[in-house]
Coordinates of N, CA and C in Angstrom, one line a residue:
M1 N 27.1 33.5 20.3 CA 26.9 34.3 19.1 C 25.5 34.0 18.6
S2 N 24.7 35.0 18.2 CA 23.4 34.9 17.7 C 23.5 34.2 16.3
L3 N 22.5 33.4 16.0 CA 22.4 32.8 14.7 C 22.2 33.8 13.6
L4 N 21.6 35.0 13.9 CA 21.4 36.0 12.9 C 22.7 36.6 12.4
N5 N 23.8 36.5 13.3 CA 25.1 37.1 12.9 C 26.1 36.1 12.3
K6 N 25.8 34.8 12.5 CA 26.7 33.7 12.1 C 26.5 33.5 10.6
P7 N 27.6 33.3 9.8 CA 27.4 33.1 8.4 C 26.7 31.7 8.1
K8 N 25.8 31.7 7.2 CA 25.0 30.5 6.9 C 25.9 29.4 6.4
S9 N 27.1 29.7 5.8 CA 28.0 28.6 5.3 C 28.6 27.9 6.5
E10 N 28.6 28.5 7.7 CA 29.2 27.8 8.9 C 28.1 27.1 9.8
M11 N 26.9 27.1 9.3 CA 25.8 26.6 10.2 C 25.5 25.1 9.9
T12 N 25.1 24.4 10.9 CA 24.6 23.0 10.7 C 23.2 23.1 10.2
P13 N 22.6 22.0 9.6 CA 21.2 22.1 9.2 C 20.3 22.5 10.3
E14 N 20.5 22.0 11.5 CA 19.7 22.4 12.6 C 19.7 23.9 12.9
E15 N 20.9 24.5 12.8 CA 21.1 25.9 13.1 C 20.4 26.7 12.0
L16 N 20.5 26.2 10.7 CA 19.9 26.9 9.6 C 18.4 26.9 9.8
Q17 N 17.8 25.8 10.2 CA 16.3 25.8 10.5 C 15.9 26.7 11.6
K18 N 16.7 26.7 12.7 CA 16.5 27.6 13.8 C 16.6 29.1 13.4
R19 N 17.5 29.4 12.5 CA 17.7 30.8 12.0 C 16.5 31.2 11.2
E20 N 16.0 30.3 10.3 CA 14.8 30.6 9.5 C 13.6 30.9 10.4
E21 N 13.5 30.1 11.5 CA 12.4 30.3 12.4 C 12.5 31.7 13.1
E22 N 13.8 32.1 13.5 CA 14.0 33.4 14.1 C 13.7 34.5 13.1
E23 N 14.1 34.4 11.9 CA 13.9 35.4 10.9 C 12.4 35.5 10.6
F24 N 11.7 34.4 10.6 CA 10.2 34.4 10.4 C 9.5 35.1 11.5
N25 N 9.9 34.9 12.7 CA 9.3 35.4 13.9 C 9.7 36.9 14.2
T26 N 10.8 37.4 13.7 CA 11.2 38.7 14.0 C 11.3 39.6 12.7
G27 N 11.3 39.0 11.5 CA 11.3 39.8 10.3 C 10.0 40.3 9.8
P28 N 9.9 40.8 8.6 CA 8.7 41.3 8.1 C 7.5 40.4 8.1
L29 N 7.8 39.1 8.0 CA 6.7 38.1 7.9 C 6.1 37.9 9.3
S30 N 6.7 38.4 10.4 CA 6.1 38.3 11.7 C 4.8 39.1 11.9
F31 N 4.6 40.1 11.0 CA 3.4 40.9 11.2 C 2.5 40.8 9.9
H32 N 3.1 40.3 8.8 CA 2.3 40.3 7.5 C 2.6 39.0 6.8
R33 N 1.7 38.1 6.8 CA 1.9 36.7 6.2 C 1.8 36.7 4.7
H34 N 1.4 37.7 4.1 CA 1.2 37.7 2.6 C 2.5 38.2 1.9
C35 N 2.8 37.5 0.8 CA 4.0 37.9 0.0 C 3.5 38.4 -1.4
N36 N 3.5 39.7 -1.6 CA 3.2 40.2 -2.9 C 4.4 39.8 -3.8
M37 N 4.1 39.6 -5.1 CA 5.1 39.2 -6.0 C 5.0 39.8 -7.4
V38 N 6.1 40.0 -8.0 CA 6.1 40.4 -9.4 C 6.7 39.2 -10.2
L39 N 5.9 38.6 -11.1 CA 6.3 37.4 -11.8 C 6.6 37.9 -13.3
E40 N 7.6 37.3 -13.8 CA 8.0 37.6 -15.2 C 8.1 36.3 -16.0
N41 N 7.9 36.5 -17.3 CA 8.0 35.4 -18.2 C 7.3 34.1 -17.7
M42 N 6.0 34.3 -17.6 CA 5.2 33.1 -17.0 C 4.1 32.7 -18.0
K43 N 3.6 31.5 -17.8 CA 2.5 31.0 -18.6 C 1.3 30.7 -17.6
E44 N 0.2 31.3 -17.9 CA -1.1 31.1 -17.2 C -1.8 29.9 -17.9
M45 N -2.2 28.9 -17.2 CA -2.9 27.7 -17.7 C -4.2 27.5 -17.0
W46 N -5.2 27.1 -17.8 CA -6.5 26.8 -17.2 C -7.2 25.8 -18.1
T47 N -8.3 25.3 -17.6 CA -9.1 24.3 -18.4 C -10.5 24.9 -18.5
E48 N -11.0 25.0 -19.7 CA -12.4 25.5 -20.0 C -13.2 24.2 -20.2
V49 N -14.3 24.1 -19.4 CA -15.2 23.0 -19.4 C -16.5 23.5 -20.1
P50 N -16.8 23.0 -21.3 CA -17.9 23.4 -22.1 C -19.2 23.0 -21.3
K51 N -20.3 23.8 -21.6 CA -21.6 23.5 -21.0 C -22.2 22.3 -21.6
S52 N -21.9 22.1 -22.9 CA -22.4 20.9 -23.5 C -21.7 19.6 -23.1
K53 N -22.4 18.6 -22.8 CA -21.8 17.4 -22.3 C -21.2 16.6 -23.4
K54 N -21.5 17.0 -24.7 CA -20.9 16.3 -25.9 C -19.5 16.8 -26.1
S55 N -19.1 18.0 -25.7 CA -17.8 18.5 -25.9 C -16.9 18.1 -24.7
K56 N -15.6 18.0 -25.0 CA -14.6 17.7 -24.0 C -14.0 19.0 -23.5
P57 N -13.4 18.9 -22.2 CA -12.7 20.1 -21.7 C -11.5 20.4 -22.5
V58 N -11.2 21.7 -22.6 CA -10.1 22.2 -23.4 C -9.1 22.9 -22.6
N59 N -7.8 22.4 -22.6 CA -6.7 23.1 -21.9 C -6.3 24.3 -22.7
K60 N -6.1 25.4 -22.0 CA -5.7 26.7 -22.6 C -4.6 27.3 -21.9
D61 N -3.8 28.1 -22.5 CA -2.7 28.9 -21.8 C -2.4 30.1 -22.6
H62 N -1.8 31.1 -21.9 CA -1.2 32.2 -22.6 C 0.0 32.8 -21.8
Y63 N 0.9 33.4 -22.6 CA 2.1 34.0 -22.0 C 1.9 35.3 -21.4
I64 N 2.5 35.6 -20.2 CA 2.4 36.9 -19.6 C 3.8 37.4 -19.3
S65 N 4.2 38.5 -19.9 CA 5.6 39.0 -19.7 C 5.9 39.5 -18.3
K66 N 4.9 40.1 -17.6 CA 5.1 40.6 -16.3 C 3.7 40.8 -15.6
I67 N 3.6 40.4 -14.4 CA 2.3 40.6 -13.7 C 2.6 40.8 -12.2
F68 N 1.9 41.7 -11.5 CA 1.9 41.8 -10.1 C 0.9 40.9 -9.5
L69 N 1.2 40.1 -8.5 CA 0.3 39.2 -7.9 C 0.2 39.6 -6.4
C70 N -1.1 40.0 -6.0 CA -1.4 40.4 -4.7 C -1.2 39.2 -3.7
G71 N -0.5 39.5 -2.6 CA -0.1 38.4 -1.7 C -1.2 37.6 -1.1
D72 N -2.4 38.2 -0.9 CA -3.5 37.4 -0.3 C -4.1 36.4 -1.3
S73 N -3.6 36.5 -2.6 CA -4.0 35.5 -3.6 C -3.0 34.4 -3.7
V74 N -1.9 34.5 -3.1 CA -0.8 33.5 -3.1 C -1.2 32.3 -2.2
I75 N -1.2 31.1 -2.7 CA -1.5 29.9 -1.9 C -0.2 29.2 -1.6
A76 N 0.6 29.0 -2.6 CA 1.9 28.3 -2.4 C 2.9 28.8 -3.3
V77 N 4.2 28.7 -2.9 CA 5.3 29.1 -3.7 C 6.2 27.9 -3.8
L78 N 6.5 27.5 -5.0 CA 7.3 26.3 -5.1 C 8.5 26.6 -6.0
Q79 N 9.7 26.0 -5.7 CA 10.9 26.2 -6.4 C 10.9 25.2 -7.6
N80 N 11.2 25.8 -8.8 CA 11.3 24.9 -10.0 C 12.6 24.1 -9.9
L81 N 12.5 22.8 -9.6 CA 13.7 22.0 -9.3 C 14.5 21.9 -10.6
L82 N 13.9 21.9 -11.8 CA 14.7 21.8 -13.0 C 15.6 23.0 -13.2
I83 N 15.1 24.2 -12.9 CA 15.9 25.4 -13.0 C 16.9 25.5 -11.8
A84 N 16.5 25.1 -10.6 CA 17.4 25.2 -9.5 C 18.6 24.3 -9.6
G85 N 18.5 23.2 -10.3 CA 19.6 22.2 -10.5 C 20.7 22.7 -11.5
Q86 N 20.4 23.8 -12.2 CA 21.3 24.2 -13.3 C 22.5 25.0 -12.7

């Protein structure tokens, strides 16, 4: 039986890893490595460094309700463990 047809709930950790590799090599990511995303309810954060050496850097942020992020701008995708554990 192909791992692509076997239910994930019946797979061992090794089989799950092999299935992910198969999906990566045969699915849409096999020809396009970028993942476009639509992000909702996010906060953009950055630090502004003043030109004057007398002033300290200032952390800033703002809320964005929805934004499209072009895949070639994505460097990493991380799961929020605090939300995942709920």
